[in-house]
PDB file of C-alpha atoms in Angstrom:
ATOM      1  CA  UNK A   1     101.349 162.974  38.367  1.00 82.00           C
ATOM      2  CA  UNK A   2     102.381 160.337  36.977  1.00 86.00           C
ATOM      3  CA  UNK A   3     105.651 160.900  33.863  1.00 93.00           C
ATOM      4  CA  UNK A   4     106.311 158.996  30.679  1.00 95.00           C
ATOM      5  CA  UNK A   5     109.350 161.223  29.002  1.00 98.00           C
ATOM      6  CA  UNK A   6     109.464 160.507  25.380  1.00 98.00           C
ATOM      7  CA  UNK A   7     112.644 161.777  22.969  1.00 97.00           C
ATOM      8  CA  UNK A   8     115.299 159.756  21.041  1.00 96.00           C
ATOM      9  CA  UNK A   9     117.971 161.166  22.626  1.00 96.00           C
ATOM     10  CA  UNK A  10     119.377 160.314  25.881  1.00 96.00           C
ATOM     11  CA  UNK A  11     120.514 163.630  27.383  1.00 96.00           C
ATOM     12  CA  UNK A  12     116.982 165.144  26.504  1.00 96.00           C
ATOM     13  CA  UNK A  13     114.830 162.356  28.512  1.00 96.00           C
ATOM     14  CA  UNK A  14     117.730 161.952  30.938  1.00 96.00           C
ATOM     15  CA  UNK A  15     117.327 166.460  31.787  1.00 96.00           C
ATOM     16  CA  UNK A  16     113.229 166.039  31.198  1.00 97.00           C
ATOM     17  CA  UNK A  17     113.671 163.654  34.324  1.00 95.00           C
ATOM     18  CA  UNK A  18     115.917 165.480  36.742  1.00 95.00           C
ATOM     19  CA  UNK A  19     113.564 168.379  36.294  1.00 96.00           C
ATOM     20  CA  UNK A  20     110.792 165.949  37.087  1.00 94.00           C
ATOM     21  CA  UNK A  21     112.434 165.345  40.142  1.00 90.00           C
ATOM     22  CA  UNK A  22     112.782 168.728  41.199  1.00 91.00           C
ATOM     23  CA  UNK A  23     108.924 169.614  41.505  1.00 89.00           C
ATOM     24  CA  UNK A  24     107.163 168.502  44.248  1.00 82.00           C
ATOM     25  CA  UNK A  25     103.910 165.432  43.566  1.00 78.00           C
ATOM     26  CA  UNK A  26     105.165 164.700  40.062  1.00 86.00           C
ATOM     27  CA  UNK A  27     107.496 161.428  39.325  1.00 88.00           C
ATOM     28  CA  UNK A  28     108.830 160.351  35.362  1.00 92.00           C
ATOM     29  CA  UNK A  29     108.046 156.422  35.860  1.00 89.00           C
ATOM     30  CA  UNK A  30     109.636 155.601  32.495  1.00 94.00           C
ATOM     31  CA  UNK A  31     111.483 156.385  28.893  1.00 97.00           C
ATOM     32  CA  UNK A  32     110.886 155.840  25.603  1.00 97.00           C
ATOM     33  CA  UNK A  33     112.940 156.586  22.558  1.00 96.00           C
ATOM     34  CA  UNK A  34     110.285 156.491  20.252  1.00 96.00           C
ATOM     35  CA  UNK A  35     106.905 156.221  19.364  1.00 95.00           C
ATOM     36  CA  UNK A  36     106.282 152.340  19.566  1.00 96.00           C
ATOM     37  CA  UNK A  37     108.267 152.277  22.952  1.00 97.00           C
ATOM     38  CA  UNK A  38     105.791 154.984  23.779  1.00 96.00           C
ATOM     39  CA  UNK A  39     102.757 153.199  22.929  1.00 95.00           C
ATOM     40  CA  UNK A  40     103.939 150.121  24.810  1.00 95.00           C
ATOM     41  CA  UNK A  41     104.893 151.522  28.339  1.00 94.00           C
ATOM     42  CA  UNK A  42     101.441 153.646  28.241  1.00 91.00           C
ATOM     43  CA  UNK A  43     100.096 151.097  28.446  1.00 88.00           C
ATOM     44  CA  UNK A  44     102.301 149.323  30.933  1.00 85.00           C
ATOM     45  CA  UNK A  45     102.636 151.973  33.227  1.00 85.00           C
ATOM     46  CA  UNK A  46      99.395 154.137  32.823  1.00 82.00           C
ATOM     47  CA  UNK A  47     101.360 157.423  32.823  1.00 87.00           C
ATOM     48  CA  UNK A  48      98.965 160.397  33.348  1.00 87.00           C
ATOM     49  CA  UNK A  49     101.011 162.379  31.068  1.00 93.00           C
ATOM     50  CA  UNK A  50     103.862 162.599  28.580  1.00 96.00           C
ATOM     51  CA  UNK A  51     106.389 165.327  27.772  1.00 97.00           C
ATOM     52  CA  UNK A  52     106.791 163.968  24.097  1.00 97.00           C
ATOM     53  CA  UNK A  53     109.298 164.385  21.421  1.00 96.00           C
ATOM     54  CA  UNK A  54     108.017 165.683  17.704  1.00 94.00           C
ATOM     55  CA  UNK A  55     111.164 164.647  15.346  1.00 92.00           C
ATOM     56  CA  UNK A  56     111.916 160.976  16.509  1.00 93.00           C
ATOM     57  CA  UNK A  57     112.681 157.434  13.937  1.00 90.00           C
ATOM     58  CA  UNK A  58     109.521 155.743  13.408  1.00 90.00           C
ATOM     59  CA  UNK A  59     106.526 157.351  14.357  1.00 93.00           C
ATOM     60  CA  UNK A  60     107.189 160.746  14.903  1.00 94.00           C
ATOM     61  CA  UNK A  61     105.809 163.037  18.241  1.00 95.00           C
ATOM     62  CA  UNK A  62     101.946 163.805  15.606  1.00 95.00           C
ATOM     63  CA  UNK A  63     101.336 160.058  14.906  1.00 95.00           C
ATOM     64  CA  UNK A  64     102.274 159.391  17.993  1.00 96.00           C
ATOM     65  CA  UNK A  65     100.311 161.004  20.425  1.00 95.00           C
ATOM     66  CA  UNK A  66      96.786 160.526  18.215  1.00 94.00           C
ATOM     67  CA  UNK A  67      97.580 156.798  19.164  1.00 94.00           C
ATOM     68  CA  UNK A  68      97.422 157.369  22.437  1.00 93.00           C
ATOM     69  CA  UNK A  69      94.407 159.503  21.815  1.00 89.00           C
ATOM     70  CA  UNK A  70      92.792 155.903  20.890  1.00 88.00           C
ATOM     71  CA  UNK A  71      93.812 154.828  24.450  1.00 85.00           C
ATOM     72  CA  UNK A  72      91.115 153.707  26.875  1.00 73.00           C
ATOM     73  CA  UNK A  73      92.579 155.839  29.578  1.00 76.00           C
ATOM     74  CA  UNK A  74      95.076 158.038  27.027  1.00 86.00           C
ATOM     75  CA  UNK A  75      97.088 160.375  29.088  1.00 90.00           C
ATOM     76  CA  UNK A  76      97.247 163.925  28.941  1.00 92.00           C
ATOM     77  CA  UNK A  77      99.789 165.310  25.886  1.00 95.00           C
ATOM     78  CA  UNK A  78     102.463 168.417  26.204  1.00 96.00           C
ATOM     79  CA  UNK A  79     105.040 168.276  23.738  1.00 96.00           C
ATOM     80  CA  UNK A  80     108.802 169.350  23.842  1.00 96.00           C
ATOM     81  CA  UNK A  81     110.042 169.900  20.149  1.00 93.00           C
ATOM     82  CA  UNK A  82     113.485 172.296  19.438  1.00 92.00           C
ATOM     83  CA  UNK A  83     110.339 173.076  16.224  1.00 89.00           C
ATOM     84  CA  UNK A  84     107.778 175.973  17.212  1.00 90.00           C
ATOM     85  CA  UNK A  85     106.631 175.733  13.370  1.00 90.00           C
ATOM     86  CA  UNK A  86     104.845 172.216  14.372  1.00 89.00           C
ATOM     87  CA  UNK A  87     102.536 174.249  17.053  1.00 90.00           C
ATOM     88  CA  UNK A  88      99.693 174.634  15.111  1.00 91.00           C
ATOM     89  CA  UNK A  89     100.175 170.131  14.365  1.00 90.00           C
ATOM     90  CA  UNK A  90     100.473 169.866  17.839  1.00 90.00           C
ATOM     91  CA  UNK A  91      97.355 171.244  19.223  1.00 89.00           C
ATOM     92  CA  UNK A  92      95.172 169.139  16.546  1.00 89.00           C
ATOM     93  CA  UNK A  93      96.753 165.640  17.424  1.00 88.00           C
ATOM     94  CA  UNK A  94      95.448 167.411  21.034  1.00 87.00           C
ATOM     95  CA  UNK A  95      98.083 168.733  22.965  1.00 90.00           C
ATOM     96  CA  UNK A  96      97.702 170.035  26.224  1.00 90.00           C
ATOM     97  CA  UNK A  97     100.022 172.573  25.860  1.00 92.00           C
ATOM     98  CA  UNK A  98     103.976 172.673  23.647  1.00 95.00           C
ATOM     99  CA  UNK A  99     107.288 173.583  25.011  1.00 94.00           C
ATOM    100  CA  UNK A 100     110.535 174.260  22.846  1.00 94.00           C
ATOM    101  CA  UNK A 101     113.628 173.299  23.556  1.00 93.00           C
ATOM    102  CA  UNK A 102     115.590 173.781  26.364  1.00 93.00           C
ATOM    103  CA  UNK A 103     112.509 173.710  28.919  1.00 94.00           C
ATOM    104  CA  UNK A 104     113.221 175.132  31.985  1.00 93.00           C
ATOM    105  CA  UNK A 105     112.523 174.474  35.353  1.00 92.00           C
ATOM    106  CA  UNK A 106     110.040 176.633  35.828  1.00 94.00           C
ATOM    107  CA  UNK A 107     108.156 176.710  32.504  1.00 94.00           C
ATOM    108  CA  UNK A 108     107.965 173.004  33.390  1.00 95.00           C
ATOM    109  CA  UNK A 109     106.583 173.230  36.499  1.00 94.00           C
ATOM    110  CA  UNK A 110     103.701 176.125  34.440  1.00 92.00           C
ATOM    111  CA  UNK A 111     102.765 173.170  32.416  1.00 92.00           C
ATOM    112  CA  UNK A 112     102.248 170.902  34.834  1.00 91.00           C
ATOM    113  CA  UNK A 113      99.778 173.067  36.914  1.00 88.00           C
ATOM    114  CA  UNK A 114      98.290 173.979  34.113  1.00 87.00           C
ATOM    115  CA  UNK A 115      97.111 170.849  32.506  1.00 86.00           C
ATOM    116  CA  UNK A 116      97.359 169.095  36.266  1.00 80.00           C
ATOM    117  CA  UNK A 117      92.968 170.015  36.321  1.00 71.00           C
ATOM    118  CA  UNK A 118      92.138 168.195  33.240  1.00 69.00           C
ATOM    119  CA  UNK A 119      94.395 164.831  33.874  1.00 74.00           C
ATOM    120  CA  UNK A 120      92.448 162.830  35.705  1.00 67.00           C
ATOM    121  CA  UNK A 121      93.794 161.695  39.743  1.00 69.00           C
ATOM    122  CA  UNK A 122      95.311 158.077  39.154  1.00 75.00           C
ATOM    123  CA  UNK A 123      97.502 155.452  41.126  1.00 81.00           C
ATOM    124  CA  UNK A 124     100.131 153.729  39.817  1.00 79.00           C
ATOM    125  CA  UNK A 125      99.721 149.904  41.736  1.00 86.00           C
ATOM    126  CA  UNK A 126     102.100 146.514  41.823  1.00 87.00           C
ATOM    127  CA  UNK A 127     100.445 143.206  42.264  1.00 88.00           C
ATOM    128  CA  UNK A 128     104.038 140.728  41.914  1.00 87.00           C
ATOM    129  CA  UNK A 129     105.217 142.511  38.804  1.00 83.00           C
ATOM    130  CA  UNK A 130     101.984 143.650  37.351  1.00 81.00           C
ATOM    131  CA  UNK A 131     101.692 147.183  37.226  1.00 77.00           C
ATOM    132  CA  UNK A 132      98.713 149.157  36.537  1.00 78.00           C
ATOM    133  CA  UNK A 133      97.309 152.412  36.611  1.00 75.00           C
ATOM    134  CA  UNK A 134      94.165 152.513  38.593  1.00 83.00           C
ATOM    135  CA  UNK A 135      92.219 155.456  38.419  1.00 81.00           C
ATOM    136  CA  UNK A 136      91.028 157.661  42.568  1.00 85.00           C
ATOM    137  CA  UNK A 137      88.031 157.097  41.498  1.00 84.00           C
ATOM    138  CA  UNK A 138      87.795 152.865  41.642  1.00 89.00           C
ATOM    139  CA  UNK A 139      89.494 153.833  44.835  1.00 94.00           C
ATOM    140  CA  UNK A 140      87.425 152.210  47.659  1.00 96.00           C
ATOM    141  CA  UNK A 141      89.178 152.223  50.485  1.00 97.00           C
ATOM    142  CA  UNK A 142      94.128 153.065  51.237  1.00 97.00           C
ATOM    143  CA  UNK A 143      95.015 150.709  54.557  1.00 96.00           C
ATOM    144  CA  UNK A 144      98.700 151.336  55.394  1.00 94.00           C
ATOM    145  CA  UNK A 145     100.520 147.399  56.772  1.00 84.00           C
ATOM    146  CA  UNK A 146     104.753 148.163  57.405  1.00 75.00           C
ATOM    147  CA  UNK A 147     106.679 149.677  53.710  1.00 80.00           C
ATOM    148  CA  UNK A 148     103.770 149.488  51.255  1.00 88.00           C
ATOM    149  CA  UNK A 149      99.696 150.087  51.411  1.00 94.00           C
ATOM    150  CA  UNK A 150      97.621 147.759  50.386  1.00 96.00           C
ATOM    151  CA  UNK A 151      95.048 149.322  48.007  1.00 96.00           C
ATOM    152  CA  UNK A 152      91.483 148.076  48.033  1.00 96.00           C
ATOM    153  CA  UNK A 153      90.289 149.291  44.620  1.00 94.00           C
ATOM    154  CA  UNK A 154      86.923 147.884  41.944  1.00 86.00           C
ATOM    155  CA  UNK A 155      89.992 145.823  40.598  1.00 84.00           C
ATOM    156  CA  UNK A 156      90.438 143.915  43.722  1.00 92.00           C
ATOM    157  CA  UNK A 157      93.353 144.742  46.385  1.00 94.00           C
ATOM    158  CA  UNK A 158      96.923 146.307  44.955  1.00 94.00           C
ATOM    159  CA  UNK A 159      99.897 147.631  46.559  1.00 93.00           C
ATOM    160  CA  UNK A 160     101.361 150.871  46.678  1.00 91.00           C
ATOM    161  CA  UNK A 161     105.271 152.498  48.380  1.00 86.00           C
ATOM    162  CA  UNK A 162     103.924 155.463  49.348  1.00 86.00           C
ATOM    163  CA  UNK A 163     102.672 157.383  52.781  1.00 89.00           C
ATOM    164  CA  UNK A 164      99.257 158.043  53.776  1.00 92.00           C
ATOM    165  CA  UNK A 165     100.117 161.118  55.029  1.00 90.00           C
ATOM    166  CA  UNK A 166     101.340 162.396  51.677  1.00 84.00           C
ATOM    167  CA  UNK A 167      98.393 160.569  49.887  1.00 88.00           C
ATOM    168  CA  UNK A 168      95.363 162.168  52.736  1.00 88.00           C
ATOM    169  CA  UNK A 169      97.863 165.940  51.808  1.00 82.00           C
ATOM    170  CA  UNK A 170      97.487 165.615  47.808  1.00 77.00           C
ATOM    171  CA  UNK A 171      94.039 164.112  46.874  1.00 82.00           C
ATOM    172  CA  UNK A 172      91.631 165.899  50.124  1.00 80.00           C
ATOM    173  CA  UNK A 173      88.685 166.410  50.290  1.00 84.00           C
ATOM    174  CA  UNK A 174      88.396 162.810  47.905  1.00 86.00           C
ATOM    175  CA  UNK A 175      90.692 160.912  50.073  1.00 92.00           C
ATOM    176  CA  UNK A 176      89.184 160.682  54.228  1.00 94.00           C
ATOM    177  CA  UNK A 177      90.830 159.381  56.815  1.00 96.00           C
ATOM    178  CA  UNK A 178      88.941 157.521  59.658  1.00 96.00           C
ATOM    179  CA  UNK A 179      91.721 155.720  61.317  1.00 95.00           C
ATOM    180  CA  UNK A 180      95.522 156.227  61.626  1.00 94.00           C
ATOM    181  CA  UNK A 181      96.069 153.616  59.220  1.00 96.00           C
ATOM    182  CA  UNK A 182      93.254 154.248  56.967  1.00 97.00           C
ATOM    183  CA  UNK A 183      91.811 156.871  53.961  1.00 97.00           C
ATOM    184  CA  UNK A 184      88.880 156.001  52.762  1.00 96.00           C
ATOM    185  CA  UNK A 185      86.908 157.156  49.648  1.00 93.00           C
ATOM    186  CA  UNK A 186      84.421 159.236  49.600  1.00 92.00           C
ATOM    187  CA  UNK A 187      82.737 158.626  46.727  1.00 89.00           C
ATOM    188  CA  UNK A 188      81.951 155.305  47.832  1.00 92.00           C
ATOM    189  CA  UNK A 189      80.886 156.028  51.525  1.00 92.00           C
ATOM    190  CA  UNK A 190      77.155 153.811  51.511  1.00 92.00           C
ATOM    191  CA  UNK A 191      76.617 154.143  55.805  1.00 92.00           C
ATOM    192  CA  UNK A 192      77.805 155.616  59.081  1.00 92.00           C
ATOM    193  CA  UNK A 193      76.509 154.300  61.855  1.00 92.00           C
ATOM    194  CA  UNK A 194      77.432 153.534  65.603  1.00 92.00           C
ATOM    195  CA  UNK A 195      77.888 150.112  67.270  1.00 91.00           C
ATOM    196  CA  UNK A 196      76.400 149.988  71.514  1.00 91.00           C
ATOM    197  CA  UNK A 197      79.346 151.054  72.485  1.00 90.00           C
ATOM    198  CA  UNK A 198      78.981 154.145  71.014  1.00 89.00           C
ATOM    199  CA  UNK A 199      81.934 153.359  68.357  1.00 92.00           C
ATOM    200  CA  UNK A 200      81.639 154.995  65.052  1.00 94.00           C
ATOM    201  CA  UNK A 201      81.816 152.500  61.721  1.00 95.00           C
ATOM    202  CA  UNK A 202      81.772 152.820  58.047  1.00 95.00           C
ATOM    203  CA  UNK A 203      80.378 151.581  55.174  1.00 95.00           C
ATOM    204  CA  UNK A 204      82.044 151.516  51.411  1.00 95.00           C
ATOM    205  CA  UNK A 205      80.447 150.506  48.572  1.00 93.00           C
ATOM    206  CA  UNK A 206      80.860 146.813  47.267  1.00 90.00           C
ATOM    207  CA  UNK A 207      82.963 145.840  50.398  1.00 94.00           C
ATOM    208  CA  UNK A 208      81.373 143.714  52.360  1.00 92.00           C
ATOM    209  CA  UNK A 209      82.540 144.927  55.972  1.00 92.00           C
ATOM    210  CA  UNK A 210      82.264 148.386  57.919  1.00 95.00           C
ATOM    211  CA  UNK A 211      85.543 150.398  58.637  1.00 96.00           C
ATOM    212  CA  UNK A 212      85.907 150.811  62.203  1.00 95.00           C
ATOM    213  CA  UNK A 213      87.465 155.156  62.825  1.00 96.00           C
ATOM    214  CA  UNK A 214      88.843 156.268  64.949  1.00 95.00           C
ATOM    215  CA  UNK A 215      87.309 158.193  68.067  1.00 93.00           C
ATOM    216  CA  UNK A 216      89.040 160.917  67.358  1.00 94.00           C
ATOM    217  CA  UNK A 217      89.223 161.184  63.715  1.00 95.00           C
ATOM    218  CA  UNK A 218      84.678 160.424  64.388  1.00 93.00           C
ATOM    219  CA  UNK A 219      83.558 163.799  64.995  1.00 92.00           C
ATOM    220  CA  UNK A 220      85.494 164.949  61.282  1.00 90.00           C
ATOM    221  CA  UNK A 221      84.270 162.120  59.452  1.00 92.00           C
ATOM    222  CA  UNK A 222      80.628 162.767  60.813  1.00 88.00           C
ATOM    223  CA  UNK A 223      81.018 166.129  59.558  1.00 85.00           C
ATOM    224  CA  UNK A 224      82.186 164.903  55.935  1.00 83.00           C
ATOM    225  CA  UNK A 225      79.725 162.465  55.670  1.00 81.00           C
ATOM    226  CA  UNK A 226      76.287 164.792  56.709  1.00 78.00           C
ATOM    227  CA  UNK A 227      78.153 166.807  53.835  1.00 72.00           C
ATOM    228  CA  UNK A 228      78.287 163.428  51.225  1.00 63.00           C
TER     229      UNK A 228
END
């Protein structure tokens, strides 16, 4: 998951960032020192989850959580606070979990594992200086190209600095390998056909051209299409 850390204490933010970096499959994509910064960061970075302090200058964590809940794709909220007495109010504000400081790596990992099934999968993509969190359901296919991946989505083409192997492992079976340089979203498969030379091709909704399937992967792609 992509995580935003919100806390008015720099040392607390740094500690949470370090803990996140030790947990496979999770990344700290940004920090904010108050509720106003948190809203701006969520609008820009589209994190999957926010680790949110309660006592902060300006809008407190509870007010910030209610504001974030009104975003088109709201992040999950896990409160991280030294005050146990706000737990009821936190869950009323939509919290997915509530952690008391000091937060340990073990307790953070447990909280993220508990929250993960309810978080819509998304990728943080770039286009020039623009960043955009795109839900996995809106990804059509991904193509490896040197250092970056080109991600073809319903909103156009974006770039992602990652590997097909890692994404395939994390998002299987939704992302299916059809070629050493291609992953497709099985939700958007519309056709599977062979040409006169026996080569297999897949059709993707919203994509004008068919994508070639490697001979080695053809059996697994055909099975996935038939399970459909």
